[in-house]
mmCIF file of C-alpha atoms and ligand atoms in Angstrom:
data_model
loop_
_atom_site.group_PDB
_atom_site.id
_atom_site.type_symbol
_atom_site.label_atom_id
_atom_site.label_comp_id
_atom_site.label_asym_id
_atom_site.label_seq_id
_atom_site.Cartn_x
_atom_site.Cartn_y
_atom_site.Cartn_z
ATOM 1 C CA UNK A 22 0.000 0.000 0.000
ATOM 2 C CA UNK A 23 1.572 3.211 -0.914
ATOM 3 C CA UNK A 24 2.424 5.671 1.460
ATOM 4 C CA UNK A 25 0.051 8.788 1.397
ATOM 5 C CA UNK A 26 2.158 11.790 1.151
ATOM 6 C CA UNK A 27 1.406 14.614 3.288
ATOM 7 C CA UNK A 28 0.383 17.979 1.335
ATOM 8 C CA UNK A 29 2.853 20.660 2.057
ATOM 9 C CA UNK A 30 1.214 23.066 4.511
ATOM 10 C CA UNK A 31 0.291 26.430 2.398
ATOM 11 C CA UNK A 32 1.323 29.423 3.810
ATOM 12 C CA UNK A 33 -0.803 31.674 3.851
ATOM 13 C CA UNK A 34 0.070 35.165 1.884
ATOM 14 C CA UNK A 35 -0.716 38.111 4.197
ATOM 15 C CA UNK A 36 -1.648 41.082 2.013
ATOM 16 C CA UNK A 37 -0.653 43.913 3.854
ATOM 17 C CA UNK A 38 -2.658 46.370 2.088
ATOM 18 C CA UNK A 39 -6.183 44.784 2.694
ATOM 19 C CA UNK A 40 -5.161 43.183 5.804
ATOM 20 C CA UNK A 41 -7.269 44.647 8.796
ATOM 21 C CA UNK A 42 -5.047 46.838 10.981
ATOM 22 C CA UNK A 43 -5.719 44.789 13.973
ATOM 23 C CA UNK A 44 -5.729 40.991 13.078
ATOM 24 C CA UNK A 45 -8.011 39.135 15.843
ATOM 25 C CA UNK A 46 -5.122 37.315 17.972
ATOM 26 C CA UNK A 47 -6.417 34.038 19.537
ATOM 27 C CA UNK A 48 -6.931 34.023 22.967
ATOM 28 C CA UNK A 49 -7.298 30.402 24.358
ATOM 29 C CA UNK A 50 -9.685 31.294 26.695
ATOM 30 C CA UNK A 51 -12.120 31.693 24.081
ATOM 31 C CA UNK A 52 -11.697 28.381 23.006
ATOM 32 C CA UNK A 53 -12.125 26.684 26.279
ATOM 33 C CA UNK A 54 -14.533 24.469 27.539
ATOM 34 C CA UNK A 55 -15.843 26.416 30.349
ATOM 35 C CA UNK A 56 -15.895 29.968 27.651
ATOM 36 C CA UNK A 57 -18.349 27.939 25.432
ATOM 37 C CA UNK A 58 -20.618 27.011 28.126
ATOM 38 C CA UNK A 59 -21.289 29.526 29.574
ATOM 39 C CA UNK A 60 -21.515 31.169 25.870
ATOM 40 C CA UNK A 61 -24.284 28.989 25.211
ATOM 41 C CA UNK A 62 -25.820 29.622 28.307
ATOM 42 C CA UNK A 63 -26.246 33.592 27.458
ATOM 43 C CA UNK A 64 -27.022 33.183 24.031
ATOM 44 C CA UNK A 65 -29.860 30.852 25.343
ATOM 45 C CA UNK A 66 -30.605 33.257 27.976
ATOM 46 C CA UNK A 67 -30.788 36.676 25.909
ATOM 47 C CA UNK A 68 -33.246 34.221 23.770
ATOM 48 C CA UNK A 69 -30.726 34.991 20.548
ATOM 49 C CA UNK A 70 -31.303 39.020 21.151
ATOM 50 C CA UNK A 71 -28.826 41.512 20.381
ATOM 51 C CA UNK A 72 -28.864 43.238 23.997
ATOM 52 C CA UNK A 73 -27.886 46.628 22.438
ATOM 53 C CA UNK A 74 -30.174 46.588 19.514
ATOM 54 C CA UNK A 75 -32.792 43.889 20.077
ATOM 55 C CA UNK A 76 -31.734 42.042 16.352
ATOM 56 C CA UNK A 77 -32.355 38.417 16.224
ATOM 57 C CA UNK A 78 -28.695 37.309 15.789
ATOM 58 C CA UNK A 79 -27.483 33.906 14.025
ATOM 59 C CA UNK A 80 -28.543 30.469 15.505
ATOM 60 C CA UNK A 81 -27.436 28.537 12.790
ATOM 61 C CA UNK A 82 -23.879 29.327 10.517
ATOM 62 C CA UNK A 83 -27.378 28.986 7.448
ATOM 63 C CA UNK A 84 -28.869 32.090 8.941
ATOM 64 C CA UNK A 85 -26.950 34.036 6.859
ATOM 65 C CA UNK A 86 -29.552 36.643 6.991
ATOM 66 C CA UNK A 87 -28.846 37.636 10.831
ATOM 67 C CA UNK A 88 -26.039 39.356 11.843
ATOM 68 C CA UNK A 89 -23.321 36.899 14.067
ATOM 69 C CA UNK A 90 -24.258 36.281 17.430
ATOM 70 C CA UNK A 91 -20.885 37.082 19.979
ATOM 71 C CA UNK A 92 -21.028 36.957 23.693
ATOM 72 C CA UNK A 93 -19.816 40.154 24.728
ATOM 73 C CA UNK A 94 -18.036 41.034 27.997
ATOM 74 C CA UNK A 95 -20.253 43.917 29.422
ATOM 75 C CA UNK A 96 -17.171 44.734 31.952
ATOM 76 C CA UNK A 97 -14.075 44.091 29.658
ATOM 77 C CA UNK A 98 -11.706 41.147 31.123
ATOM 78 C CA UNK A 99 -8.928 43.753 30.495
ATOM 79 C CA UNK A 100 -10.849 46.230 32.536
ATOM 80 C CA UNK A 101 -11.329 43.702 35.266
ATOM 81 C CA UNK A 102 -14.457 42.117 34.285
ATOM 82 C CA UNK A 103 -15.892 38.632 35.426
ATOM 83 C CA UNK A 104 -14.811 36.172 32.651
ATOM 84 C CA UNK A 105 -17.296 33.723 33.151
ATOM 85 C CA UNK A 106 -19.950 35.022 34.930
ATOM 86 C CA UNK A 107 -23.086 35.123 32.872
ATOM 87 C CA UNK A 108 -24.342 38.773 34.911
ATOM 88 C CA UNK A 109 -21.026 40.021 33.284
ATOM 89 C CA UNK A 110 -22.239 38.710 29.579
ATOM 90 C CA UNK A 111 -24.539 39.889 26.640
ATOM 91 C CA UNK A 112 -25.749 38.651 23.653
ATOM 92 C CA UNK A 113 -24.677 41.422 20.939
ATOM 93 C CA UNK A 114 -24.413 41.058 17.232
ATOM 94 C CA UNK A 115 -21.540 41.598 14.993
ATOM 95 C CA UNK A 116 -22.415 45.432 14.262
ATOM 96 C CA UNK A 117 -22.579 46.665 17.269
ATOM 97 C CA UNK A 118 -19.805 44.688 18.522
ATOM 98 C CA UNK A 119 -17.759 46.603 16.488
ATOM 99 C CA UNK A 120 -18.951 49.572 16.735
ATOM 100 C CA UNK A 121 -18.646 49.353 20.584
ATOM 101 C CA UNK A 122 -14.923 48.007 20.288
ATOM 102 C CA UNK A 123 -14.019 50.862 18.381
ATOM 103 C CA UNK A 124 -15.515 53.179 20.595
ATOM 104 C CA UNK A 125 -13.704 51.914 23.321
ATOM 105 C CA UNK A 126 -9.936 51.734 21.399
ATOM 106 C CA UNK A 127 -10.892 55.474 20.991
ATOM 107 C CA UNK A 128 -11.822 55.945 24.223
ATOM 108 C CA UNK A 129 -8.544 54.100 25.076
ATOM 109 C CA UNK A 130 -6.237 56.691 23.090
ATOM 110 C CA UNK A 131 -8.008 59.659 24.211
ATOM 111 C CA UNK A 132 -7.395 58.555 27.842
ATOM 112 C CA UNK A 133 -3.526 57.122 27.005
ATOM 113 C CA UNK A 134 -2.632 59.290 24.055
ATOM 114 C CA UNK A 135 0.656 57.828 22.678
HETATM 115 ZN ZN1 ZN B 15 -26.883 44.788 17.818
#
């Protein structure tokens, strides 16, 4: 039987000019198990609700329709916020999670100009 041969891993090309400024890093507490209970707890909870809007966010990766559902930390971690307690957690759709991250970065540099 022949040997399979492994594919050589692809790099992937980084274009620099479309790239977003701030690539998402991957913070392994967002992958663990405890993060994607308690995830599925408040998305169950805020009955699939954007808390800042009230938009019926993605259930389903098909519900292409509805913005993406993320479990936002109300309190930031950074700022000392409860990672895993659910009082500390929202339901908020892609839009507004952006718009309230960049909100904050800004209110970030005005507060520590560099
Ligand atoms: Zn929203």
């Amino acid at each position: 039987m022949p040997r399979l041969t492994m594919a050589k891993p692809r790099v992937a090309v980084v274009d620099l000019r479309t790239a977003k400024p701030e690539p998402k890093r991957v913070d392994p507490f967002y992958q663990s198990r405890e993060w994607l209970k308690v995830r599925a707890l408040v998305l169950k909870r805020d009955n699939y609700t954007c808390q800042t809007c009230g938009i019926a966010v993605r259930r389903h990766p098909e519900e292409t329709d509805k913005p993406r559902a993320l479990v936002d930390h109300i309190v930031e971690r950074r700022d000392g916020g409860a990672d895993l307690d659910p009082a500390n957690l929202a339901t908020i759709c892609d839009p507004c999670h952006t718009r309230k991250t960049n909100q904050k970065r800004a209110e970030r540099q005005d507060r520590h100009p560099s």
